[in-house]
């Protein structure tokens, strides 16, 4: 592999991007999320060039079809290899799938492709009726941004793979990311993933890259698509307070990555006993339940003494 040595906007297969194509080890949004939500040791293990045992796991059929839907929506059908078999059970079908992967293609059974294209058409129709309009009508899919950041420990390199850009020269407008989900795309339900799955951090990280390359982005938006009929579509973005929080996370991840890269040390969890406090949501639920019991029984809230609790009981009040 020829490694990238200069910041810029690049086009490359997904496999090359995920293997880290940058000469100096680079930080991605997914590794940044692992750094903050787990530890540097976990991030090192997940990085393709830091973990000597790292192997890219073979996608499942469902994951392949999700990738194909992603490509169909973005009109990037060149990454899909259609295989004319009823299923993957026969040796010939398995060999065709293997050859497709070797050439960087996503193997899809030909009879499944019509349904995938139908879903993509439904998504584009939904966007045409949305206030953002058909933002996918023109632009480029899956471009890789490579840039350099300064940290207290020294310079570091970063990379991101952008699903959709409407332009490749400044100003580029919004940076677009497509998420296909098996559950709900309703903003209130899906929006929880912005913090739990690191998607807000992803938005802040990608915007840092676009600004570092002088692309003058307007912001970052997610197109969220339900894989199941009727294929609901929503468009979401981080509110200012969430974006501010995500920007702080991105900065913290960069500094931690810089410390680890330049020191060569990748610590795991702190080697000390941690006192875990009751989360505020659990305390609120308990208080609400106690008040409800009081109202329904017209009795004082019931709190079982510690000495009377049943160890390992599944009872709600144990």
PDB file of C-alpha atoms in Angstrom:
ATOM      1  CA  UNK A   1       0.000   0.000   0.000  1.00  0.00           C
ATOM      2  CA  UNK A   2       1.190   3.509  -0.846  1.00  0.00           C
ATOM      3  CA  UNK A   3       0.586   5.661   2.204  1.00  0.00           C
ATOM      4  CA  UNK A   4      -0.762   9.208   2.171  1.00  0.00           C
ATOM      5  CA  UNK A   5       1.706  11.850   3.319  1.00  0.00           C
ATOM      6  CA  UNK A   6      -0.191  15.081   2.564  1.00  0.00           C
ATOM      7  CA  UNK A   7      -3.475  16.530   3.858  1.00  0.00           C
ATOM      8  CA  UNK A   8      -6.271  16.520   1.302  1.00  0.00           C
ATOM      9  CA  UNK A   9      -9.469  15.037  -0.055  1.00  0.00           C
ATOM     10  CA  UNK A  10      -9.023  11.546  -1.512  1.00  0.00           C
ATOM     11  CA  UNK A  11     -11.014   8.827  -3.262  1.00  0.00           C
ATOM     12  CA  UNK A  12     -10.317   5.185  -2.352  1.00  0.00           C
ATOM     13  CA  UNK A  13     -12.018   1.838  -1.655  1.00  0.00           C
ATOM     14  CA  UNK A  14     -13.549   1.351   1.782  1.00  0.00           C
ATOM     15  CA  UNK A  15     -11.119  -1.467   2.633  1.00  0.00           C
ATOM     16  CA  UNK A  16      -8.111   0.776   2.096  1.00  0.00           C
ATOM     17  CA  UNK A  17      -9.615   3.529   4.240  1.00  0.00           C
ATOM     18  CA  UNK A  18     -10.438   1.181   7.125  1.00  0.00           C
ATOM     19  CA  UNK A  19      -6.890  -0.233   7.049  1.00  0.00           C
ATOM     20  CA  UNK A  20      -5.583   3.328   7.689  1.00  0.00           C
ATOM     21  CA  UNK A  21      -3.957   4.697   4.502  1.00  0.00           C
ATOM     22  CA  UNK A  22      -2.031   7.504   6.231  1.00  0.00           C
ATOM     23  CA  UNK A  23       1.754   7.245   6.571  1.00  0.00           C
ATOM     24  CA  UNK A  24       1.638   8.337  10.191  1.00  0.00           C
ATOM     25  CA  UNK A  25      -0.939   6.402  12.248  1.00  0.00           C
ATOM     26  CA  UNK A  26      -4.194   8.319  12.043  1.00  0.00           C
ATOM     27  CA  UNK A  27      -7.175   8.885  14.320  1.00  0.00           C
ATOM     28  CA  UNK A  28     -10.712   8.233  13.059  1.00  0.00           C
ATOM     29  CA  UNK A  29     -14.014   9.181  14.678  1.00  0.00           C
ATOM     30  CA  UNK A  30     -14.738   5.575  15.633  1.00  0.00           C
ATOM     31  CA  UNK A  31     -11.364   5.204  17.370  1.00  0.00           C
ATOM     32  CA  UNK A  32     -11.914   8.569  19.093  1.00  0.00           C
ATOM     33  CA  UNK A  33     -15.225   7.240  20.467  1.00  0.00           C
ATOM     34  CA  UNK A  34     -13.480   4.121  21.820  1.00  0.00           C
ATOM     35  CA  UNK A  35     -10.766   6.291  23.411  1.00  0.00           C
ATOM     36  CA  UNK A  36     -13.357   8.278  25.353  1.00  0.00           C
ATOM     37  CA  UNK A  37     -15.983   5.618  26.081  1.00  0.00           C
ATOM     38  CA  UNK A  38     -13.511   2.831  26.969  1.00  0.00           C
ATOM     39  CA  UNK A  39      -9.737   3.365  27.173  1.00  0.00           C
ATOM     40  CA  UNK A  40      -6.574   3.895  25.105  1.00  0.00           C
ATOM     41  CA  UNK A  41      -5.854   0.162  25.397  1.00  0.00           C
ATOM     42  CA  UNK A  42      -9.182  -0.603  23.714  1.00  0.00           C
ATOM     43  CA  UNK A  43      -8.504   1.997  21.026  1.00  0.00           C
ATOM     44  CA  UNK A  44      -5.098   0.447  20.334  1.00  0.00           C
ATOM     45  CA  UNK A  45      -6.701  -2.992  20.021  1.00  0.00           C
ATOM     46  CA  UNK A  46      -9.317  -1.668  17.584  1.00  0.00           C
ATOM     47  CA  UNK A  47      -6.824   0.189  15.381  1.00  0.00           C
ATOM     48  CA  UNK A  48      -5.843  -1.784  12.243  1.00  0.00           C
ATOM     49  CA  UNK A  49      -2.153  -0.872  12.414  1.00  0.00           C
ATOM     50  CA  UNK A  50      -1.620  -0.787  16.167  1.00  0.00           C
ATOM     51  CA  UNK A  51      -3.037  -4.245  16.835  1.00  0.00           C
ATOM     52  CA  UNK A  52      -0.777  -6.886  15.221  1.00  0.00           C
ATOM     53  CA  UNK A  53      -3.641  -9.392  15.445  1.00  0.00           C
ATOM     54  CA  UNK A  54      -6.195  -7.095  13.806  1.00  0.00           C
ATOM     55  CA  UNK A  55      -8.327  -8.609  11.076  1.00  0.00           C
ATOM     56  CA  UNK A  56     -11.257  -7.044   9.310  1.00  0.00           C
ATOM     57  CA  UNK A  57     -14.168  -9.366  10.079  1.00  0.00           C
ATOM     58  CA  UNK A  58     -16.209 -10.632   7.142  1.00  0.00           C
ATOM     59  CA  UNK A  59     -19.568  -8.841   6.948  1.00  0.00           C
ATOM     60  CA  UNK A  60     -22.812 -10.753   7.373  1.00  0.00           C
ATOM     61  CA  UNK A  61     -25.374 -10.903   4.559  1.00  0.00           C
ATOM     62  CA  UNK A  62     -27.472  -8.306   6.388  1.00  0.00           C
ATOM     63  CA  UNK A  63     -24.468  -5.990   6.704  1.00  0.00           C
ATOM     64  CA  UNK A  64     -23.664  -6.432   3.000  1.00  0.00           C
ATOM     65  CA  UNK A  65     -27.242  -5.529   2.078  1.00  0.00           C
ATOM     66  CA  UNK A  66     -27.073  -2.499   4.355  1.00  0.00           C
ATOM     67  CA  UNK A  67     -23.882  -1.383   2.597  1.00  0.00           C
ATOM     68  CA  UNK A  68     -25.518  -1.989  -0.784  1.00  0.00           C
ATOM     69  CA  UNK A  69     -28.542   0.101   0.234  1.00  0.00           C
ATOM     70  CA  UNK A  70     -26.154   2.827   1.347  1.00  0.00           C
ATOM     71  CA  UNK A  71     -24.457   2.685  -2.073  1.00  0.00           C
ATOM     72  CA  UNK A  72     -27.757   2.648  -3.970  1.00  0.00           C
ATOM     73  CA  UNK A  73     -29.064   5.707  -2.127  1.00  0.00           C
ATOM     74  CA  UNK A  74     -25.830   7.584  -2.832  1.00  0.00           C
ATOM     75  CA  UNK A  75     -25.827   6.313  -6.440  1.00  0.00           C
ATOM     76  CA  UNK A  76     -22.472   4.681  -5.859  1.00  0.00           C
ATOM     77  CA  UNK A  77     -23.521   1.374  -7.423  1.00  0.00           C
ATOM     78  CA  UNK A  78     -20.028   0.667  -8.730  1.00  0.00           C
ATOM     79  CA  UNK A  79     -19.098  -0.836  -5.360  1.00  0.00           C
ATOM     80  CA  UNK A  80     -21.762  -3.572  -5.700  1.00  0.00           C
ATOM     81  CA  UNK A  81     -21.157  -6.933  -7.405  1.00  0.00           C
ATOM     82  CA  UNK A  82     -24.392  -8.733  -8.386  1.00  0.00           C
ATOM     83  CA  UNK A  83     -24.207 -12.514  -8.052  1.00  0.00           C
ATOM     84  CA  UNK A  84     -26.887 -14.506  -9.878  1.00  0.00           C
ATOM     85  CA  UNK A  85     -27.584 -17.264  -7.353  1.00  0.00           C
ATOM     86  CA  UNK A  86     -30.683 -18.100  -5.277  1.00  0.00           C
ATOM     87  CA  UNK A  87     -28.595 -18.043  -2.064  1.00  0.00           C
ATOM     88  CA  UNK A  88     -25.019 -18.370  -0.802  1.00  0.00           C
ATOM     89  CA  UNK A  89     -25.102 -22.066   0.076  1.00  0.00           C
ATOM     90  CA  UNK A  90     -23.504 -23.590  -3.032  1.00  0.00           C
ATOM     91  CA  UNK A  91     -19.760 -23.624  -3.601  1.00  0.00           C
ATOM     92  CA  UNK A  92     -20.065 -21.566  -6.803  1.00  0.00           C
ATOM     93  CA  UNK A  93     -21.951 -18.815  -4.968  1.00  0.00           C
ATOM     94  CA  UNK A  94     -19.422 -18.739  -2.146  1.00  0.00           C
ATOM     95  CA  UNK A  95     -16.577 -18.486  -4.649  1.00  0.00           C
ATOM     96  CA  UNK A  96     -18.312 -15.587  -6.448  1.00  0.00           C
ATOM     97  CA  UNK A  97     -18.739 -13.827  -3.119  1.00  0.00           C
ATOM     98  CA  UNK A  98     -15.057 -14.351  -2.263  1.00  0.00           C
ATOM     99  CA  UNK A  99     -13.914 -12.956  -5.622  1.00  0.00           C
ATOM    100  CA  UNK A 100     -16.162  -9.916  -5.206  1.00  0.00           C
ATOM    101  CA  UNK A 101     -14.630  -9.129  -1.824  1.00  0.00           C
ATOM    102  CA  UNK A 102     -11.102  -9.530  -3.209  1.00  0.00           C
ATOM    103  CA  UNK A 103     -11.822  -6.810  -5.760  1.00  0.00           C
ATOM    104  CA  UNK A 104     -13.245  -4.468  -3.118  1.00  0.00           C
ATOM    105  CA  UNK A 105     -16.869  -5.057  -4.103  1.00  0.00           C
ATOM    106  CA  UNK A 106     -19.933  -5.780  -1.970  1.00  0.00           C
ATOM    107  CA  UNK A 107     -21.461  -9.127  -3.060  1.00  0.00           C
ATOM    108  CA  UNK A 108     -25.261  -9.038  -3.386  1.00  0.00           C
ATOM    109  CA  UNK A 109     -27.634 -11.699  -4.649  1.00  0.00           C
ATOM    110  CA  UNK A 110     -29.130 -10.429  -7.910  1.00  0.00           C
ATOM    111  CA  UNK A 111     -32.731 -11.111  -6.867  1.00  0.00           C
ATOM    112  CA  UNK A 112     -32.245  -8.923  -3.734  1.00  0.00           C
ATOM    113  CA  UNK A 113     -30.966  -5.955  -5.716  1.00  0.00           C
ATOM    114  CA  UNK A 114     -34.397  -4.958  -7.083  1.00  0.00           C
ATOM    115  CA  UNK A 115     -35.740  -4.536  -3.545  1.00  0.00           C
ATOM    116  CA  UNK A 116     -32.668  -2.559  -2.495  1.00  0.00           C
ATOM    117  CA  UNK A 117     -33.042  -0.221  -5.468  1.00  0.00           C
ATOM    118  CA  UNK A 118     -36.739   0.197  -4.672  1.00  0.00           C
ATOM    119  CA  UNK A 119     -35.861   1.265  -1.139  1.00  0.00           C
ATOM    120  CA  UNK A 120     -33.281   3.736  -2.472  1.00  0.00           C
ATOM    121  CA  UNK A 121     -35.902   5.247  -4.799  1.00  0.00           C
ATOM    122  CA  UNK A 122     -38.311   5.615  -1.871  1.00  0.00           C
ATOM    123  CA  UNK A 123     -35.645   7.417   0.159  1.00  0.00           C
ATOM    124  CA  UNK A 124     -34.899   9.865  -2.633  1.00  0.00           C
ATOM    125  CA  UNK A 125     -38.615  10.535  -3.092  1.00  0.00           C
ATOM    126  CA  UNK A 126     -38.948  11.233   0.632  1.00  0.00           C
ATOM    127  CA  UNK A 127     -36.053  13.700   0.483  1.00  0.00           C
ATOM    128  CA  UNK A 128     -37.631  15.543  -2.425  1.00  0.00           C
ATOM    129  CA  UNK A 129     -40.630  16.198  -0.163  1.00  0.00           C
ATOM    130  CA  UNK A 130     -38.445  17.269   2.770  1.00  0.00           C
ATOM    131  CA  UNK A 131     -37.488  20.863   3.490  1.00  0.00           C
ATOM    132  CA  UNK A 132     -33.824  20.072   2.683  1.00  0.00           C
ATOM    133  CA  UNK A 133     -34.837  18.955  -0.817  1.00  0.00           C
ATOM    134  CA  UNK A 134     -33.076  16.296  -2.858  1.00  0.00           C
ATOM    135  CA  UNK A 135     -29.629  16.988  -1.447  1.00  0.00           C
ATOM    136  CA  UNK A 136     -28.355  13.809  -3.108  1.00  0.00           C
ATOM    137  CA  UNK A 137     -29.239  14.999  -6.626  1.00  0.00           C
ATOM    138  CA  UNK A 138     -25.682  16.138  -7.262  1.00  0.00           C
ATOM    139  CA  UNK A 139     -22.401  15.728  -5.464  1.00  0.00           C
ATOM    140  CA  UNK A 140     -19.800  13.080  -4.675  1.00  0.00           C
ATOM    141  CA  UNK A 141     -19.987  10.009  -2.431  1.00  0.00           C
ATOM    142  CA  UNK A 142     -17.526   8.661   0.099  1.00  0.00           C
ATOM    143  CA  UNK A 143     -14.549  10.978  -0.100  1.00  0.00           C
ATOM    144  CA  UNK A 144     -11.769  10.621   2.442  1.00  0.00           C
ATOM    145  CA  UNK A 145     -10.454  13.641   4.334  1.00  0.00           C
ATOM    146  CA  UNK A 146      -6.909  13.459   5.720  1.00  0.00           C
ATOM    147  CA  UNK A 147      -5.590  16.278   7.883  1.00  0.00           C
ATOM    148  CA  UNK A 148      -3.132  17.103  10.656  1.00  0.00           C
ATOM    149  CA  UNK A 149      -3.878  18.474  14.128  1.00  0.00           C
ATOM    150  CA  UNK A 150      -1.604  19.975  16.762  1.00  0.00           C
ATOM    151  CA  UNK A 151      -1.809  18.628  20.321  1.00  0.00           C
ATOM    152  CA  UNK A 152       0.116  19.372  23.506  1.00  0.00           C
ATOM    153  CA  UNK A 153       2.149  16.184  22.966  1.00  0.00           C
ATOM    154  CA  UNK A 154       2.888  16.953  19.308  1.00  0.00           C
ATOM    155  CA  UNK A 155       1.240  16.780  15.875  1.00  0.00           C
ATOM    156  CA  UNK A 156      -1.151  13.944  14.979  1.00  0.00           C
ATOM    157  CA  UNK A 157      -2.885  12.833  11.791  1.00  0.00           C
ATOM    158  CA  UNK A 158      -6.614  12.261  11.368  1.00  0.00           C
ATOM    159  CA  UNK A 159      -8.907  10.770   8.752  1.00  0.00           C
ATOM    160  CA  UNK A 160     -12.638  10.537   8.011  1.00  0.00           C
ATOM    161  CA  UNK A 161     -14.755   9.057   5.221  1.00  0.00           C
ATOM    162  CA  UNK A 162     -17.564  11.427   4.276  1.00  0.00           C
ATOM    163  CA  UNK A 163     -20.724   9.866   2.855  1.00  0.00           C
ATOM    164  CA  UNK A 164     -21.787  12.851   0.743  1.00  0.00           C
ATOM    165  CA  UNK A 165     -20.439  16.235  -0.281  1.00  0.00           C
ATOM    166  CA  UNK A 166     -22.342  18.494  -2.645  1.00  0.00           C
ATOM    167  CA  UNK A 167     -19.053  20.139  -3.651  1.00  0.00           C
ATOM    168  CA  UNK A 168     -15.364  19.411  -3.241  1.00  0.00           C
ATOM    169  CA  UNK A 169     -14.149  23.006  -3.174  1.00  0.00           C
ATOM    170  CA  UNK A 170     -15.007  25.712  -0.651  1.00  0.00           C
ATOM    171  CA  UNK A 171     -17.633  26.488   0.391  1.00  0.00           C
ATOM    172  CA  UNK A 172     -18.951  22.907   0.467  1.00  0.00           C
ATOM    173  CA  UNK A 173     -22.195  23.546   2.371  1.00  0.00           C
ATOM    174  CA  UNK A 174     -23.261  20.777   4.721  1.00  0.00           C
ATOM    175  CA  UNK A 175     -21.341  17.580   5.301  1.00  0.00           C
ATOM    176  CA  UNK A 176     -23.866  14.720   4.962  1.00  0.00           C
ATOM    177  CA  UNK A 177     -23.842  11.329   6.643  1.00  0.00           C
ATOM    178  CA  UNK A 178     -26.263   8.512   5.803  1.00  0.00           C
ATOM    179  CA  UNK A 179     -27.378   6.145   8.559  1.00  0.00           C
ATOM    180  CA  UNK A 180     -29.505   3.091   7.715  1.00  0.00           C
ATOM    181  CA  UNK A 181     -31.187   1.667  10.814  1.00  0.00           C
ATOM    182  CA  UNK A 182     -33.111  -1.464  11.636  1.00  0.00           C
ATOM    183  CA  UNK A 183     -35.220   0.421  14.176  1.00  0.00           C
ATOM    184  CA  UNK A 184     -36.866   3.821  14.166  1.00  0.00           C
ATOM    185  CA  UNK A 185     -35.619   6.915  12.349  1.00  0.00           C
ATOM    186  CA  UNK A 186     -37.920   9.124  14.429  1.00  0.00           C
ATOM    187  CA  UNK A 187     -35.640  11.959  15.614  1.00  0.00           C
ATOM    188  CA  UNK A 188     -36.493  11.592  19.309  1.00  0.00           C
ATOM    189  CA  UNK A 189     -35.765   7.856  19.285  1.00  0.00           C
ATOM    190  CA  UNK A 190     -32.779   7.849  16.951  1.00  0.00           C
ATOM    191  CA  UNK A 191     -31.326  11.027  18.444  1.00  0.00           C
ATOM    192  CA  UNK A 192     -30.233   9.132  21.558  1.00  0.00           C
ATOM    193  CA  UNK A 193     -27.523   7.553  19.425  1.00  0.00           C
ATOM    194  CA  UNK A 194     -25.913  10.960  18.962  1.00  0.00           C
ATOM    195  CA  UNK A 195     -24.404  10.574  22.421  1.00  0.00           C
ATOM    196  CA  UNK A 196     -24.590   6.812  23.096  1.00  0.00           C
ATOM    197  CA  UNK A 197     -22.980   5.746  19.788  1.00  0.00           C
ATOM    198  CA  UNK A 198     -20.669   8.723  19.351  1.00  0.00           C
ATOM    199  CA  UNK A 199     -22.466  10.220  16.353  1.00  0.00           C
ATOM    200  CA  UNK A 200     -22.278  13.766  17.745  1.00  0.00           C
ATOM    201  CA  UNK A 201     -18.544  13.255  18.245  1.00  0.00           C
ATOM    202  CA  UNK A 202     -18.379  12.063  14.630  1.00  0.00           C
ATOM    203  CA  UNK A 203     -20.059  15.268  13.457  1.00  0.00           C
ATOM    204  CA  UNK A 204     -17.641  17.478  15.382  1.00  0.00           C
ATOM    205  CA  UNK A 205     -14.641  15.435  14.242  1.00  0.00           C
ATOM    206  CA  UNK A 206     -15.615  15.555  10.550  1.00  0.00           C
ATOM    207  CA  UNK A 207     -16.230  19.288  10.726  1.00  0.00           C
ATOM    208  CA  UNK A 208     -12.741  19.775  12.198  1.00  0.00           C
ATOM    209  CA  UNK A 209     -11.346  17.951   9.187  1.00  0.00           C
ATOM    210  CA  UNK A 210     -13.327  19.970   6.677  1.00  0.00           C
ATOM    211  CA  UNK A 211     -12.236  23.240   8.307  1.00  0.00           C
ATOM    212  CA  UNK A 212      -8.608  22.115   8.488  1.00  0.00           C
ATOM    213  CA  UNK A 213      -8.705  21.507   4.715  1.00  0.00           C
ATOM    214  CA  UNK A 214     -10.193  24.958   4.098  1.00  0.00           C
ATOM    215  CA  UNK A 215     -13.520  23.576   2.809  1.00  0.00           C
ATOM    216  CA  UNK A 216     -15.676  26.035   4.824  1.00  0.00           C
ATOM    217  CA  UNK A 217     -18.493  23.649   5.844  1.00  0.00           C
ATOM    218  CA  UNK A 218     -21.888  25.035   6.886  1.00  0.00           C
ATOM    219  CA  UNK A 219     -22.502  22.204   9.341  1.00  0.00           C
ATOM    220  CA  UNK A 220     -23.130  18.480   9.595  1.00  0.00           C
ATOM    221  CA  UNK A 221     -26.405  16.646   8.982  1.00  0.00           C
ATOM    222  CA  UNK A 222     -27.529  13.027   9.228  1.00  0.00           C
ATOM    223  CA  UNK A 223     -29.977  11.393   6.822  1.00  0.00           C
ATOM    224  CA  UNK A 224     -31.522   8.540   8.824  1.00  0.00           C
ATOM    225  CA  UNK A 225     -33.260   5.783   6.856  1.00  0.00           C
ATOM    226  CA  UNK A 226     -35.301   2.840   8.122  1.00  0.00           C
ATOM    227  CA  UNK A 227     -34.348  -0.377   6.330  1.00  0.00           C
ATOM    228  CA  UNK A 228     -37.831  -1.829   6.851  1.00  0.00           C
ATOM    229  CA  UNK A 229     -40.962  -0.658   5.021  1.00  0.00           C
ATOM    230  CA  UNK A 230     -42.287   1.969   4.781  1.00  0.00           C
ATOM    231  CA  UNK A 231     -38.654   3.203   4.929  1.00  0.00           C
ATOM    232  CA  UNK A 232     -39.179   6.310   7.017  1.00  0.00           C
ATOM    233  CA  UNK A 233     -36.626   9.085   6.561  1.00  0.00           C
ATOM    234  CA  UNK A 234     -35.584  11.852   8.944  1.00  0.00           C
ATOM    235  CA  UNK A 235     -32.876  14.503   8.753  1.00  0.00           C
ATOM    236  CA  UNK A 236     -31.147  15.377  12.026  1.00  0.00           C
ATOM    237  CA  UNK A 237     -28.411  17.682  13.210  1.00  0.00           C
ATOM    238  CA  UNK A 238     -26.859  18.501  16.588  1.00  0.00           C
ATOM    239  CA  UNK A 239     -28.402  21.419  18.461  1.00  0.00           C
ATOM    240  CA  UNK A 240     -25.859  24.096  19.484  1.00  0.00           C
ATOM    241  CA  UNK A 241     -25.449  22.792  23.050  1.00  0.00           C
ATOM    242  CA  UNK A 242     -24.875  19.225  21.859  1.00  0.00           C
ATOM    243  CA  UNK A 243     -22.427  20.382  19.193  1.00  0.00           C
ATOM    244  CA  UNK A 244     -20.500  22.371  21.805  1.00  0.00           C
ATOM    245  CA  UNK A 245     -20.310  19.239  23.962  1.00  0.00           C
ATOM    246  CA  UNK A 246     -19.195  17.155  20.956  1.00  0.00           C
ATOM    247  CA  UNK A 247     -16.498  19.689  20.054  1.00  0.00           C
ATOM    248  CA  UNK A 248     -15.114  19.374  23.584  1.00  0.00           C
ATOM    249  CA  UNK A 249     -15.120  15.595  23.189  1.00  0.00           C
ATOM    250  CA  UNK A 250     -13.272  15.825  19.870  1.00  0.00           C
ATOM    251  CA  UNK A 251     -10.606  18.039  21.413  1.00  0.00           C
ATOM    252  CA  UNK A 252     -10.226  15.685  24.380  1.00  0.00           C
ATOM    253  CA  UNK A 253      -9.889  12.664  22.073  1.00  0.00           C
ATOM    254  CA  UNK A 254      -7.209  14.425  20.022  1.00  0.00           C
ATOM    255  CA  UNK A 255      -5.181  15.297  23.114  1.00  0.00           C
ATOM    256  CA  UNK A 256      -5.447  11.767  24.489  1.00  0.00           C
ATOM    257  CA  UNK A 257      -4.489  10.299  21.098  1.00  0.00           C
ATOM    258  CA  UNK A 258      -1.511  12.660  20.944  1.00  0.00           C
ATOM    259  CA  UNK A 259      -0.318  11.564  24.396  1.00  0.00           C
ATOM    260  CA  UNK A 260      -0.565   7.881  23.459  1.00  0.00           C
ATOM    261  CA  UNK A 261       1.011   8.208  19.992  1.00  0.00           C
ATOM    262  CA  UNK A 262       3.990  10.222  21.208  1.00  0.00           C
ATOM    263  CA  UNK A 263       4.566   8.288  24.455  1.00  0.00           C
ATOM    264  CA  UNK A 264       3.834   4.819  23.111  1.00  0.00           C
ATOM    265  CA  UNK A 265       1.774   4.128  26.221  1.00  0.00           C
ATOM    266  CA  UNK A 266      -1.803   2.847  25.945  1.00  0.00           C
ATOM    267  CA  UNK A 267      -3.240   2.506  29.453  1.00  0.00           C
ATOM    268  CA  UNK A 268      -6.444   0.636  30.239  1.00  0.00           C
ATOM    269  CA  UNK A 269      -8.796   1.433  33.125  1.00  0.00           C
ATOM    270  CA  UNK A 270      -7.256   3.036  36.247  1.00  0.00           C
ATOM    271  CA  UNK A 271      -5.681   0.405  38.575  1.00  0.00           C
ATOM    272  CA  UNK A 272      -7.715   1.390  41.611  1.00  0.00           C
ATOM    273  CA  UNK A 273     -11.044   0.589  43.224  1.00  0.00           C
ATOM    274  CA  UNK A 274     -13.772   2.775  41.747  1.00  0.00           C
ATOM    275  CA  UNK A 275     -16.705   3.913  43.870  1.00  0.00           C
ATOM    276  CA  UNK A 276     -19.679   3.858  41.490  1.00  0.00           C
ATOM    277  CA  UNK A 277     -22.344   6.402  42.351  1.00  0.00           C
ATOM    278  CA  UNK A 278     -26.042   5.953  41.737  1.00  0.00           C
ATOM    279  CA  UNK A 279     -26.951   7.535  38.382  1.00  0.00           C
ATOM    280  CA  UNK A 280     -29.364  10.434  38.574  1.00  0.00           C
ATOM    281  CA  UNK A 281     -31.912   8.718  36.309  1.00  0.00           C
ATOM    282  CA  UNK A 282     -32.032   5.666  38.613  1.00  0.00           C
ATOM    283  CA  UNK A 283     -32.555   7.836  41.687  1.00  0.00           C
ATOM    284  CA  UNK A 284     -35.353   9.721  39.944  1.00  0.00           C
ATOM    285  CA  UNK A 285     -37.056   6.474  38.920  1.00  0.00           C
ATOM    286  CA  UNK A 286     -36.846   5.186  42.486  1.00  0.00           C
ATOM    287  CA  UNK A 287     -38.318   8.371  43.953  1.00  0.00           C
ATOM    288  CA  UNK A 288     -41.152   8.351  41.416  1.00  0.00           C
ATOM    289  CA  UNK A 289     -41.902   4.713  42.183  1.00  0.00           C
ATOM    290  CA  UNK A 290     -41.879   5.339  45.947  1.00  0.00           C
ATOM    291  CA  UNK A 291     -44.299   8.252  45.543  1.00  0.00           C
ATOM    292  CA  UNK A 292     -46.559   6.141  43.351  1.00  0.00           C
ATOM    293  CA  UNK A 293     -46.641   3.386  46.004  1.00  0.00           C
ATOM    294  CA  UNK A 294     -47.475   6.006  48.637  1.00  0.00           C
ATOM    295  CA  UNK A 295     -50.360   7.376  46.579  1.00  0.00           C
ATOM    296  CA  UNK A 296     -51.769   3.966  45.729  1.00  0.00           C
ATOM    297  CA  UNK A 297     -51.517   2.481  49.241  1.00  0.00           C
ATOM    298  CA  UNK A 298     -51.904   5.725  51.192  1.00  0.00           C
ATOM    299  CA  UNK A 299     -48.909   4.569  53.178  1.00  0.00           C
ATOM    300  CA  UNK A 300     -45.432   5.876  53.740  1.00  0.00           C
ATOM    301  CA  UNK A 301     -42.843   5.079  51.051  1.00  0.00           C
ATOM    302  CA  UNK A 302     -41.483   1.590  51.553  1.00  0.00           C
ATOM    303  CA  UNK A 303     -37.732   1.178  51.917  1.00  0.00           C
ATOM    304  CA  UNK A 304     -36.595  -2.329  52.877  1.00  0.00           C
ATOM    305  CA  UNK A 305     -33.776  -2.352  55.452  1.00  0.00           C
ATOM    306  CA  UNK A 306     -30.454  -3.584  54.113  1.00  0.00           C
ATOM    307  CA  UNK A 307     -30.469  -6.563  56.525  1.00  0.00           C
ATOM    308  CA  UNK A 308     -33.782  -7.822  55.113  1.00  0.00           C
ATOM    309  CA  UNK A 309     -32.888  -7.711  51.433  1.00  0.00           C
ATOM    310  CA  UNK A 310     -32.701 -10.957  49.497  1.00  0.00           C
ATOM    311  CA  UNK A 311     -29.344 -11.313  47.807  1.00  0.00           C
ATOM    312  CA  UNK A 312     -29.499 -11.857  44.012  1.00  0.00           C
ATOM    313  CA  UNK A 313     -33.277 -11.676  44.038  1.00  0.00           C
ATOM    314  CA  UNK A 314     -35.050 -10.586  40.908  1.00  0.00           C
ATOM    315  CA  UNK A 315     -37.736  -8.852  42.985  1.00  0.00           C
ATOM    316  CA  UNK A 316     -38.052  -5.107  42.175  1.00  0.00           C
ATOM    317  CA  UNK A 317     -37.626  -3.989  45.782  1.00  0.00           C
ATOM    318  CA  UNK A 318     -34.910  -6.502  46.774  1.00  0.00           C
TER     319      UNK A 318
END
